[in-house]
C-alpha positions as a Markdown table, in Angstrom:
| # | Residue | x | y | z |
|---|---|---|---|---|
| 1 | Unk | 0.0 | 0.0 | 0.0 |
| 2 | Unk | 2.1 | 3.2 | -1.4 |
| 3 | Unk | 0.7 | 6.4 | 0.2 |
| 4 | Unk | 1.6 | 10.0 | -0.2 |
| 5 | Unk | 2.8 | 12.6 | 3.0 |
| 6 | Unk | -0.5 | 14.1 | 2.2 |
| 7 | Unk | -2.0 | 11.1 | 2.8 |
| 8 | Unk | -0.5 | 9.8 | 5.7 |
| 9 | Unk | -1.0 | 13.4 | 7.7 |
| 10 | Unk | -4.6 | 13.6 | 6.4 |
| 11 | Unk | -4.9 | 10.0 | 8.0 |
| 12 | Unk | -2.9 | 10.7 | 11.3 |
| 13 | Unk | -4.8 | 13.8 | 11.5 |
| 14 | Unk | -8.0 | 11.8 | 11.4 |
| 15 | Unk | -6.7 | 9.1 | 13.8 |
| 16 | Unk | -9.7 | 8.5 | 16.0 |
| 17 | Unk | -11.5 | 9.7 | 19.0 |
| 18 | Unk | -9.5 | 6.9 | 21.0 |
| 19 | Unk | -6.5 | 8.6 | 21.0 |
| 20 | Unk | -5.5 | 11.6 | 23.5 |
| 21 | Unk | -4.3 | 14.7 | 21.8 |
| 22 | Unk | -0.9 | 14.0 | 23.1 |
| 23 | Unk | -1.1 | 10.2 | 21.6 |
| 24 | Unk | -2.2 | 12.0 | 17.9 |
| 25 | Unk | 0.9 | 14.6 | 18.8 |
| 26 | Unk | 3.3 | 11.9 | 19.5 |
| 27 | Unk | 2.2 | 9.9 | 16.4 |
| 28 | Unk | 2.6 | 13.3 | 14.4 |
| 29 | Unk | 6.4 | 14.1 | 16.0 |
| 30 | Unk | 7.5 | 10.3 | 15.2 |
| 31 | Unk | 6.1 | 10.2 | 11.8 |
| 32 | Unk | 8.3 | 13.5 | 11.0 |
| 33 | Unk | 11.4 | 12.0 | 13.3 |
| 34 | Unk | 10.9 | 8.4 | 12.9 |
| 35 | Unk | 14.7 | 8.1 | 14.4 |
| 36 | Unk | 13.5 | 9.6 | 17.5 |
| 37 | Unk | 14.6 | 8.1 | 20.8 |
| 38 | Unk | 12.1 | 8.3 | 23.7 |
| 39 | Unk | 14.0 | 11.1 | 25.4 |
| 40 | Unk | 14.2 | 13.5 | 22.3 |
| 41 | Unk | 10.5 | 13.2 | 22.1 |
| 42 | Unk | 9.8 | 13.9 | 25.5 |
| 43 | Unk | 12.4 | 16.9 | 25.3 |
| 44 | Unk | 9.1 | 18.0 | 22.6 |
| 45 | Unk | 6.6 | 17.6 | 25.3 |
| 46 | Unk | 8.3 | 19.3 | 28.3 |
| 47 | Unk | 5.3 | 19.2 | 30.1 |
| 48 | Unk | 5.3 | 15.2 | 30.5 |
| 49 | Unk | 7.9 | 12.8 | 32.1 |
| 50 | Unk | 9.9 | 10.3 | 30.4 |
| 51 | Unk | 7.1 | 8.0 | 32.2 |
| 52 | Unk | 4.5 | 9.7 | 30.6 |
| 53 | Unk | 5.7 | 9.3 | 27.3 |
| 54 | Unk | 6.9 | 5.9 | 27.6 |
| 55 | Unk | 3.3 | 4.8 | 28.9 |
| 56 | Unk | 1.5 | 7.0 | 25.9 |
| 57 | Unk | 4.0 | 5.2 | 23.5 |
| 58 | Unk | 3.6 | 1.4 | 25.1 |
| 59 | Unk | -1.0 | 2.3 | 24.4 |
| 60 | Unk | 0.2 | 3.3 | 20.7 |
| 61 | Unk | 2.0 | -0.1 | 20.4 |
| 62 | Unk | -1.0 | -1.7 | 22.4 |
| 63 | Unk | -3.6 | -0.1 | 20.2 |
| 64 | Unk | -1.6 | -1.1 | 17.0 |
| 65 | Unk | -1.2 | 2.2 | 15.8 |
| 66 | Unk | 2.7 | 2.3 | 16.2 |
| 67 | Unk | 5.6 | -0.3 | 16.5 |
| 68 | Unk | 9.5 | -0.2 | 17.1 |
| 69 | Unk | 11.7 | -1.5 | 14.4 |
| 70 | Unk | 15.4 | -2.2 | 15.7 |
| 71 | Unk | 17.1 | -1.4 | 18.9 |
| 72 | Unk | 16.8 | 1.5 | 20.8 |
| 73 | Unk | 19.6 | 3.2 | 19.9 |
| 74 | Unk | 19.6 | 2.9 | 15.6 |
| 75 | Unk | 16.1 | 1.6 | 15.2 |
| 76 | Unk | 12.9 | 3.9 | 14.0 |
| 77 | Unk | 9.2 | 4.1 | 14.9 |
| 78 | Unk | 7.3 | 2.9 | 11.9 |
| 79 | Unk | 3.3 | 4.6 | 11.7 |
| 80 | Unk | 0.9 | 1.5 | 11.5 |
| 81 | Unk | -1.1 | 2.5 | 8.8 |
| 82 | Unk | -3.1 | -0.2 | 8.1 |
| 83 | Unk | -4.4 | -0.3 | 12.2 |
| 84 | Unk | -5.1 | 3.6 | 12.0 |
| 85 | Unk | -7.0 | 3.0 | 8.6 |
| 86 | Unk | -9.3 | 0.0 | 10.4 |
| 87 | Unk | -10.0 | 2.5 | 13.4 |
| 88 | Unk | -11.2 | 5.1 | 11.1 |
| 89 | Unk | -13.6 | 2.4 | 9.6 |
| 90 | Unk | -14.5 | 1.2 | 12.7 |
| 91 | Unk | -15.7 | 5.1 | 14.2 |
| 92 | Unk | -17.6 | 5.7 | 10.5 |
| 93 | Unk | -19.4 | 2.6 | 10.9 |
| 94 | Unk | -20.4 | 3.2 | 14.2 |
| 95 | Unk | -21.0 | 6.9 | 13.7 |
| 96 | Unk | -23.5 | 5.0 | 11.1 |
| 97 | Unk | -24.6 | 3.3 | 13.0 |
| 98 | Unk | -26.0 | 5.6 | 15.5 |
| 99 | Unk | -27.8 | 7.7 | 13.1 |
């Protein structure tokens, strides 16, 4: 599945009502800096511990929505696509639903 920068914000914009702001904001900063280590992206959210991001990142890995390639130190976060795409689905077919 090839998809555009356009695309991929426009989707991670959209990422569902599931997510906290910070969670979206995380997924945002790690799409732009996939070699980011924990610690450079909490220095981007200085109002949150190490802790705090670590426990927002282990939900986006829970959720499916986000997944570590490689070590700490050299590896990248990859943006599950396909998992954001399916919770999109899900919310319009529910929001359907309830109309």
């Amino acid at each position: 599945m090839k998809t555009t920068k356009k695309t991929t914000k426009k989707t991670t914009k959209k990422t569902t009502k599931k997510t906290s702001s910070i969670q979206d904001e995380i997924i945002n900063y790690l799409q732009k800096n996939p070699y980011a280590t924990v610690k450079e992206v909490q220095m981007q959210f200085k109002s949150m511990t190490i802790d705090g991001i670590q426990y927002n990142i282990n939900r986006l890995k829970s959720m499916g929505l986000l997944k570590r390639i490689g070590p700490d130190k050299g590896g990248y976060w990859q943006i599950i696509l396909w998992s954001i795409f399916l919770v999109i689905m899900w919310n319009w077919i529910v929001g359907k639903r309830e109309k």
